[in-house]
Coordinates of C-alpha atoms in Angstrom, one line a residue:
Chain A
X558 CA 11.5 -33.5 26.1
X559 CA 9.8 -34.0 29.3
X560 CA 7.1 -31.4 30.4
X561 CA 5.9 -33.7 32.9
X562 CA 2.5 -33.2 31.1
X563 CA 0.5 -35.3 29.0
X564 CA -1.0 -33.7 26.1
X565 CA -4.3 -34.7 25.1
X566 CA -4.0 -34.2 21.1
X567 CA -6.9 -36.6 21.1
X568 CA -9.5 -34.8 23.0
X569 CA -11.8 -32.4 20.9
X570 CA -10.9 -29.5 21.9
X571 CA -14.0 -26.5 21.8
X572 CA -13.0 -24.3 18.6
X573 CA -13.4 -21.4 20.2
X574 CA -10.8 -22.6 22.7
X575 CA -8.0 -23.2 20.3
X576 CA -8.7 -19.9 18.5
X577 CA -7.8 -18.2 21.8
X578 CA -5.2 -20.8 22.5
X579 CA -3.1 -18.8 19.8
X580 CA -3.7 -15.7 21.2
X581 CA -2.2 -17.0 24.2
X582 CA 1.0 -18.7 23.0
X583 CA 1.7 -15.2 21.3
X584 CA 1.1 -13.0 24.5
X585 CA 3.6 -15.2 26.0
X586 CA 6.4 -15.4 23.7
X587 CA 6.5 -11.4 23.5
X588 CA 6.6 -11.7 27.3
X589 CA 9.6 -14.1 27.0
X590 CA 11.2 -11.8 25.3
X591 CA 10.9 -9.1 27.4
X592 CA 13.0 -11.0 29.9
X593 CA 9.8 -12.6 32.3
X594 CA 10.1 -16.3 33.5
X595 CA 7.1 -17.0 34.6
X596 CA 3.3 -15.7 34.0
X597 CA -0.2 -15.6 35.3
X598 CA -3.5 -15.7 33.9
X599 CA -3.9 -12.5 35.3
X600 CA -1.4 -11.6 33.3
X601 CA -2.4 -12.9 30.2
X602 CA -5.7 -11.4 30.6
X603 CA -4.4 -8.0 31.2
X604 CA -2.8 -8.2 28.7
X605 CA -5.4 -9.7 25.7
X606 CA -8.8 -8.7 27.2
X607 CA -10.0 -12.1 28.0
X608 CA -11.9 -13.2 30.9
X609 CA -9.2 -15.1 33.1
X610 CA -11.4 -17.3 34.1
X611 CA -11.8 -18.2 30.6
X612 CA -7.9 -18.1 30.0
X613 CA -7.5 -20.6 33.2
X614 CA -10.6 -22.9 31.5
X615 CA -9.0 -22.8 28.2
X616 CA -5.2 -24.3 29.1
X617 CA -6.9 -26.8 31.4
X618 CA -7.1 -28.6 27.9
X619 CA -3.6 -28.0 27.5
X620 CA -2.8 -29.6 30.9
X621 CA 0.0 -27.9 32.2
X622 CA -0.3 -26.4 35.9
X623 CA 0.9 -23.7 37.5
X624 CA 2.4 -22.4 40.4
X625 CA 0.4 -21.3 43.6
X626 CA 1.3 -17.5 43.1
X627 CA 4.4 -17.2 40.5
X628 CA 2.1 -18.5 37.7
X629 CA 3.1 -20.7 34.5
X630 CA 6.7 -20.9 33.5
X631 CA 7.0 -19.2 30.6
X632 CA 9.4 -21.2 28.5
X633 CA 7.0 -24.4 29.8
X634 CA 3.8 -22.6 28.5
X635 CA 5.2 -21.8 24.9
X636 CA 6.6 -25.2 24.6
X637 CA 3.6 -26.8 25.4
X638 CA 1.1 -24.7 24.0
X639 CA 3.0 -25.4 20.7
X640 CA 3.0 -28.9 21.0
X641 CA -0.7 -28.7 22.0
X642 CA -1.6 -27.1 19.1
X643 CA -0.2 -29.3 16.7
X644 CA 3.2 -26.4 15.5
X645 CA 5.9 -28.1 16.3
X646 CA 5.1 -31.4 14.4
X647 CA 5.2 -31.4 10.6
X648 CA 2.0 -31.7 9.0
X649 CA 2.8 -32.8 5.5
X650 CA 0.2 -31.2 2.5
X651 CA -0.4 -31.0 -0.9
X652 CA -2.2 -28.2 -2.7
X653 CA -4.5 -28.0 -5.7
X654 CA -4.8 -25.1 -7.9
X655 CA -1.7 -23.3 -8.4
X656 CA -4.0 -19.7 -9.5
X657 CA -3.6 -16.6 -7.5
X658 CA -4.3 -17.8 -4.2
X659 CA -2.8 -21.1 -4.7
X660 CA 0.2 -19.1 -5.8
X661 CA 0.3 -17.0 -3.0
X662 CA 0.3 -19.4 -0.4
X663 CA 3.4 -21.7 -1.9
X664 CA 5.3 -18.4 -1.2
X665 CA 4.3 -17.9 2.4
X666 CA 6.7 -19.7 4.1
X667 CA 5.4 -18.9 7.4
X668 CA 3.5 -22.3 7.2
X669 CA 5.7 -24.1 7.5
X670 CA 6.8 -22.8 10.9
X671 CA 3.4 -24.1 12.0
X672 CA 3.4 -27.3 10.9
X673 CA 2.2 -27.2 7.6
X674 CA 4.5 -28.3 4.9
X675 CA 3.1 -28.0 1.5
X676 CA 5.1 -31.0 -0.5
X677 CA 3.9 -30.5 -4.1
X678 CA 1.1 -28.7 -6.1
X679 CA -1.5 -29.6 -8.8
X680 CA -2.7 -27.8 -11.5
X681 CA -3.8 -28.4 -15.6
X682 CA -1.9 -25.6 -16.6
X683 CA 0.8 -26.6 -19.1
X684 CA 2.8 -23.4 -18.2
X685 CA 2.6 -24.7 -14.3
X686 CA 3.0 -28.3 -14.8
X687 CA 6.8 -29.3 -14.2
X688 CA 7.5 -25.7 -12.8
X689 CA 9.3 -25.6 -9.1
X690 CA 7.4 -22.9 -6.9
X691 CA 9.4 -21.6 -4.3
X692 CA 11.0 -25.1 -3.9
X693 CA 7.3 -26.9 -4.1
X694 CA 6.9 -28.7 -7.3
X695 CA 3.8 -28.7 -9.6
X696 CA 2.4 -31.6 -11.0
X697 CA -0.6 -32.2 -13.5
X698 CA -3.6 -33.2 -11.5
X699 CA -3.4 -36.5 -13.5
X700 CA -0.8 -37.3 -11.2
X701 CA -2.1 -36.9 -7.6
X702 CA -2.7 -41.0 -6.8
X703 CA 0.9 -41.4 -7.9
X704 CA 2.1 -38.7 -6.0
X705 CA 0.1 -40.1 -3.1
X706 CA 2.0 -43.4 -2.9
X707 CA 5.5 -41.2 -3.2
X708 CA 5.0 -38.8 -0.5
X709 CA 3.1 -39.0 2.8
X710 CA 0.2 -36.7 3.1
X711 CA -2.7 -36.8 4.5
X712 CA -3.8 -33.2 4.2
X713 CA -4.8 -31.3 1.0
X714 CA -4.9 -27.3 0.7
X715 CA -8.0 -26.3 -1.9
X716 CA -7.8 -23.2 -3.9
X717 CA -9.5 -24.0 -6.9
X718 CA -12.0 -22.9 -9.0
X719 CA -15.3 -23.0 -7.8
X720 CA -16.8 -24.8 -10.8
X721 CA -14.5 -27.9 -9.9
X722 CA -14.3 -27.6 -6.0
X723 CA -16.4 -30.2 -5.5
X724 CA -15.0 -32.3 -8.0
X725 CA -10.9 -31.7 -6.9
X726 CA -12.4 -32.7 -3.1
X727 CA -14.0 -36.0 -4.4
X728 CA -10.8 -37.2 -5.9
X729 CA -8.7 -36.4 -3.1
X730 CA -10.9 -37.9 -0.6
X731 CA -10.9 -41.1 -3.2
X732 CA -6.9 -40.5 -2.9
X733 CA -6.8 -41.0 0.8
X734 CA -7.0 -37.0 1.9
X735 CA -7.6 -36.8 5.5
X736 CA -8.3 -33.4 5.8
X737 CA -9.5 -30.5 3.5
X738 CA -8.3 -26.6 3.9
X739 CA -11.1 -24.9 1.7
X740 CA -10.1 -21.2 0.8
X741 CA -13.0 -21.7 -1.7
X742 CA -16.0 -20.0 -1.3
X743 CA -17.7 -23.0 -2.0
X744 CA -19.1 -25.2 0.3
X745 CA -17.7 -28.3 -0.1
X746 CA -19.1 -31.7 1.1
X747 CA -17.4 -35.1 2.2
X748 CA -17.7 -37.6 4.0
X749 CA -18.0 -37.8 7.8
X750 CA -14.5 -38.7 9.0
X751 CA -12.8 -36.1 6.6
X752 CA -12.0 -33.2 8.3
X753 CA -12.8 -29.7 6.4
X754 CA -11.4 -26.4 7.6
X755 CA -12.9 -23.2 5.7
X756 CA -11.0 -20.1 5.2
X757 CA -12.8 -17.9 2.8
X758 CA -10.9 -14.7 2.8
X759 CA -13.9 -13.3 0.9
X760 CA -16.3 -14.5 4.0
X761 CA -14.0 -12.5 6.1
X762 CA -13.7 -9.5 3.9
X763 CA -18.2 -9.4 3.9
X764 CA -18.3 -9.5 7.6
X765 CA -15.6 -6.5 7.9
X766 CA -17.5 -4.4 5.1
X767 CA -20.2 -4.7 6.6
X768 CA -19.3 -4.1 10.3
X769 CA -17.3 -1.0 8.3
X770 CA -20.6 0.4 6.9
X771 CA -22.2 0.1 10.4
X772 CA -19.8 2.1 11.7
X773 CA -20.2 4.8 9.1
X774 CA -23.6 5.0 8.7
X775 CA -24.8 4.5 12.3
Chain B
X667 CA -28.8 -0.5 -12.1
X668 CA -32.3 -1.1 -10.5
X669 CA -32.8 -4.4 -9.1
X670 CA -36.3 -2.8 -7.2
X671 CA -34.7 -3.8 -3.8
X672 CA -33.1 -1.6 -1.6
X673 CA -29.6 -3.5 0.0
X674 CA -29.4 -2.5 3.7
X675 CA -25.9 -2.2 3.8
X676 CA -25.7 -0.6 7.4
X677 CA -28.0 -3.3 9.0
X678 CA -25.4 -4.8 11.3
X679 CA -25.9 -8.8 9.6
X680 CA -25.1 -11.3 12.0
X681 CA -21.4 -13.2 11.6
X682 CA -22.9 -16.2 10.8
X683 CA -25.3 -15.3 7.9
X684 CA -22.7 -13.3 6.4
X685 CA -20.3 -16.1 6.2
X686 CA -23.3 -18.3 4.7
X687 CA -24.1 -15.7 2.1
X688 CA -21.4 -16.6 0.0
X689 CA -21.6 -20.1 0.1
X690 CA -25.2 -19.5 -1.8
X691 CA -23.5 -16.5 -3.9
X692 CA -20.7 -19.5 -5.5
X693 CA -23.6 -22.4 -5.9
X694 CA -26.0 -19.9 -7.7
X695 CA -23.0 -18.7 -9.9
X696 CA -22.3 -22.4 -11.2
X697 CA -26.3 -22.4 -11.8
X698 CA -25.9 -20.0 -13.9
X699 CA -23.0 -21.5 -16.0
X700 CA -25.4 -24.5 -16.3
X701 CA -27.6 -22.2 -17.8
X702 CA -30.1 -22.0 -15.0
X703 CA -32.0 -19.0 -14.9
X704 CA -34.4 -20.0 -11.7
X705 CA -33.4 -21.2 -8.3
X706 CA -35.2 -21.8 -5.3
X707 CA -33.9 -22.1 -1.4
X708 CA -34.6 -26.1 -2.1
X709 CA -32.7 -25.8 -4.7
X710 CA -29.5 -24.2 -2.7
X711 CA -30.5 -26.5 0.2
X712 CA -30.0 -29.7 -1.7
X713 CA -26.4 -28.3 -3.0
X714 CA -24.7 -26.7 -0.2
X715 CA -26.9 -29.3 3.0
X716 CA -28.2 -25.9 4.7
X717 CA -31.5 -25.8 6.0
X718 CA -33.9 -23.9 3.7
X719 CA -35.4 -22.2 6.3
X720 CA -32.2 -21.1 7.2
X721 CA -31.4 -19.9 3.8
X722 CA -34.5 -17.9 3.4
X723 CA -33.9 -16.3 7.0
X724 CA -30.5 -15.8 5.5
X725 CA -31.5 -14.0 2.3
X726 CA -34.3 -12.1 4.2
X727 CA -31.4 -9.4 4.8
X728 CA -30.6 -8.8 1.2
X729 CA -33.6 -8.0 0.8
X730 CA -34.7 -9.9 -2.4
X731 CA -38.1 -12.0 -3.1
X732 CA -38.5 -14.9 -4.6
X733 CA -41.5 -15.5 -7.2
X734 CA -43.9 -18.4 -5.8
X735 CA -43.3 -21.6 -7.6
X736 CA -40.3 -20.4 -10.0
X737 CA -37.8 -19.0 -6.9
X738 CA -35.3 -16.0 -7.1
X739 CA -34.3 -14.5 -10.5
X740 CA -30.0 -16.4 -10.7
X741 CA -28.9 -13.1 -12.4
X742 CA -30.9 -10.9 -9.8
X743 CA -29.6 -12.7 -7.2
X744 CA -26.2 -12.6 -8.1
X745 CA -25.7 -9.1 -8.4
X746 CA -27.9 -8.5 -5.4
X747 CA -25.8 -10.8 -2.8
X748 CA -22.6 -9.4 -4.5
X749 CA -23.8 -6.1 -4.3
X750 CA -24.9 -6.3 -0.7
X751 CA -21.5 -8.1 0.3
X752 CA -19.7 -5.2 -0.6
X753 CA -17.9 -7.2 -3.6
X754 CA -18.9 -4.9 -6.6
X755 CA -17.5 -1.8 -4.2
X756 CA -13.9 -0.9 -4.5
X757 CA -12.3 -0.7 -0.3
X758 CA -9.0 1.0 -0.6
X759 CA -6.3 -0.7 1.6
X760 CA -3.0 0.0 3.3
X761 CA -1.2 -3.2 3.8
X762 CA 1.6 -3.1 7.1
X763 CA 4.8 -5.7 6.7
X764 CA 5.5 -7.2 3.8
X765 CA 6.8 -10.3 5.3
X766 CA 6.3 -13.9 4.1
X767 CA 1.9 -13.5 4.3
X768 CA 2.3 -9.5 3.3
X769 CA 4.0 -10.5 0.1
X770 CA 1.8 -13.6 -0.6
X771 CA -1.6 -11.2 -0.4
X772 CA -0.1 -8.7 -2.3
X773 CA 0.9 -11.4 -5.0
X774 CA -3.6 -12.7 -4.5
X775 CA -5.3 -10.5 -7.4
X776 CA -8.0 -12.4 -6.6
X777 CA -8.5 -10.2 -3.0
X778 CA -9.4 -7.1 -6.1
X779 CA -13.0 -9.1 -7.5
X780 CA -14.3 -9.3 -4.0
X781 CA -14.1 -5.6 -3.3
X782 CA -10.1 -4.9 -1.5
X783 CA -8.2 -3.0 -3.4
X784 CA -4.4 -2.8 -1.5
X785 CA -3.4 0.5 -3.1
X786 CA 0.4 0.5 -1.2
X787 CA 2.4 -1.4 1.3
X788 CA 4.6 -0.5 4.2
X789 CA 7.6 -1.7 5.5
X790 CA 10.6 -0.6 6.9
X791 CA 13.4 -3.2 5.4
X792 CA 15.6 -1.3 2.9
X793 CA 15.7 -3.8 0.1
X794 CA 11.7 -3.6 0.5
X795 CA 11.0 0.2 0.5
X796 CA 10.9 1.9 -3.0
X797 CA 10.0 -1.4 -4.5
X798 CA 7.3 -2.7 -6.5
X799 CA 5.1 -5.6 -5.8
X800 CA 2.5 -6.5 -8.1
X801 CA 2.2 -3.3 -9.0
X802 CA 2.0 -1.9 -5.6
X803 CA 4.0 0.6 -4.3
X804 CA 6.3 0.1 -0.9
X805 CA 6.6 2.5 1.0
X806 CA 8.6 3.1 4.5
X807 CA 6.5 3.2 7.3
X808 CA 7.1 6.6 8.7
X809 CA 5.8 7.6 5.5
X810 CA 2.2 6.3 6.8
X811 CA 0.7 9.5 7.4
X812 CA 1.9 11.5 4.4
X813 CA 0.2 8.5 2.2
X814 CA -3.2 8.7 4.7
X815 CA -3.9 12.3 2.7
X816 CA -2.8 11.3 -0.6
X817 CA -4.5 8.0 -0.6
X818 CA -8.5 7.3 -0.2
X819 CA -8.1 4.4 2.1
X820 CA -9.8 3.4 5.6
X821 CA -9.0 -0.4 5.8
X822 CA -5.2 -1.8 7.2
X823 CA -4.1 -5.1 6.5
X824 CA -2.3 -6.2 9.5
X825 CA 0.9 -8.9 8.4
X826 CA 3.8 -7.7 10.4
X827 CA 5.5 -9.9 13.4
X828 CA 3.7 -9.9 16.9
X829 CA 6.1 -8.0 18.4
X830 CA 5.1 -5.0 16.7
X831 CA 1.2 -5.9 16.0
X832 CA 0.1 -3.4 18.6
X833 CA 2.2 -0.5 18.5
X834 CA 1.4 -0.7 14.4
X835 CA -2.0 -1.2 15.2
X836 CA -2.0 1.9 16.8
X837 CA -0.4 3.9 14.5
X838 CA -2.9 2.8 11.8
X839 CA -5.9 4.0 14.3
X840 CA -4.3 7.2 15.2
X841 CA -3.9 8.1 11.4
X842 CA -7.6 7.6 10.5
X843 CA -7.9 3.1 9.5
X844 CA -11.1 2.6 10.3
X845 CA -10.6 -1.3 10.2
X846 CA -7.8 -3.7 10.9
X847 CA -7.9 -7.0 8.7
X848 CA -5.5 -8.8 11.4
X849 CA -3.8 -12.1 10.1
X850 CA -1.6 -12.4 12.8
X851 CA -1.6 -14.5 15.7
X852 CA -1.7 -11.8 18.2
X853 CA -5.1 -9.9 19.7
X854 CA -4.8 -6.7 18.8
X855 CA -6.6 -3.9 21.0
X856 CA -8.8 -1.2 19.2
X857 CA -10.7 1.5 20.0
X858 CA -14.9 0.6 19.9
X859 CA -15.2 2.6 16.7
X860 CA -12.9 0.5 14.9
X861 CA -13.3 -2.5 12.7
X862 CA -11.2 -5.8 13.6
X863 CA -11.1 -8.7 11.4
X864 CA -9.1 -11.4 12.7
X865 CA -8.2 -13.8 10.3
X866 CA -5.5 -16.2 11.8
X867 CA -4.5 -18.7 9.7
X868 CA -2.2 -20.2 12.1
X869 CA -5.7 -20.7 14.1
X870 CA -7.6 -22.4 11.8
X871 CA -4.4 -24.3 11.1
X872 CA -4.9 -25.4 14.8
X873 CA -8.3 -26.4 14.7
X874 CA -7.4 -28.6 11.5
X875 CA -4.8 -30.6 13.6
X876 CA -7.0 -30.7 16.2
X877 CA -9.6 -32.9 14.4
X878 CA -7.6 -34.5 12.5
X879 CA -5.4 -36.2 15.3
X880 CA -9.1 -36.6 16.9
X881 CA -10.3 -38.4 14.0
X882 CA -6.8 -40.9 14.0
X883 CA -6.9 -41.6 17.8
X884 CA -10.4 -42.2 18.1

């Protein structure tokens, strides 16, 4: 596939950048299909309420250029915006703590169509261990620097306990874990070239009670 | 329950602090499994590498005080932080598309200990409406409004494809959700009265990529 652009996947790219960067991509491929071809920032800002200076500043990352007046081509935007941010390649991952949450997100196949391919599970439990989860299997903990020789991941989904969050991260770092998607509530610590991402639903769900109560008892 | 302080739940908190707040609410709960009945801001400074000063500015909103020397109560603080997080509350919910992530978060219990409560899902798939998830009812989604009188609910949890994220959206607002928990991809528009949370995993998923590819091309 040739874009004629050069992504930059190795640039650090601003995080508020590619949290818009989705917004975009979306925008667009409803736009594709209601039949347009190409599209401007204009457009997209019309569209999602952002600045289009800011929309313009934010795909310079994504280095793709558009056309004096007719805009991006649309088909070229989405393609490259998902290559940019890392969708269209597949991000293999395994997951400890197969509990509510844990279970939850082995059944969300949506994932996967975002490059994140959860291989195989850990838990203790002996009524997990051995089971096959919407295709994923489950192994006892025990097992994950085995597993790590057999399959090849780099990226480990957290949703353990608290009490042994710290403890689960430590041992996959030790395994060779690149990166660390906490949905803990704990804040976990590692080292400096391991990447953690938090996503604490129950973060989220503070700030929206709270903005909630604002609004009710102005 | 009289914990002598007085939780100022329609403060509007800043983002940040209230994404903090339970990071200190998980590290004083494994204190207190260890049997800890004191804790100080050095304390949760050392285990979670937040600056104490921060931490007390932080706490400052929940309106709690520490004893000179010994720190805050672990059992006072506990309940106060959960209590002022909107955790101990019960927020009814109306969840829209159970899809891949709809079914996953109605499969999460956990979502019920930190406060959200999804009392019935809509959809408008045959072999989903009249079903039973979890316990939770499914309804069809023209059925919205009628359930919007029988049910006590003002928050929406947004998991339906982006195609329809807006038009739902506004359907929600015009039948009295006061605030959208948005995991999809796609930037909804709301009146100013109304709550949005967005909480795209498919983002953070981005972001993750991002550093990690950063941190193997360096």
């Amino acid at each position: 596939m040739n874009h004629q652009t050069h992504p930059k996947y190795d640039i650090k790219v601003p995080e508020p950048t590619l949290r818009r960067l989705p917004w975009y991509l979306s925008n667009v491929k409803l736009l594709k299909q209601k039949g347009e071809q190409f599209v401007s920032s204009t457009q997209i800002s019309k569209d999602t309420n952002i600045d289009a200076s800011q929309i313009a500043k934010d795909l310079s990352y994504v280095n793709i250029s558009g056309r004096t007046r007719v805009g991006y081509e649309v088909d070229t935007l989405i393609a490259v915006l998902e290559d940019f941010l890392g969708f269209t390649r597949v991000h293999r991952a395994f997951l400890f703590g197969v509990g509510s949450l844990g279970g939850a997100l082995l059944q969300d196949s949506g994932l996967s169509h975002f490059g994140l391919q959860i291989v195989a599970a850990f838990d203790v439990k002996p009524e997990l261990v051995g089971a096959d989860l919407n295709g994923i299997p489950v192994f006892h903990s025990d097992e994950f620097s085995g597993k790590m020789q057999e399959y090849d991941v780099n990226i480990g989904v957290l949703t353990v306990p608290i009490e042994i969050a710290q403890s689960i991260t430590d041992k996959m770092v030790a395994g060779g874990i690149k990166a660390v998607w906490n949905f803990t509530p704990f804040r976990i610590r590692v080292p400096e070239h391991i990447v953690v991402q938090n996503t604490s639903l129950y973060a989220h769900l503070a700030v929206m009670f709270n903005r909630l109560n604002c609004n009710e008892n102005p």
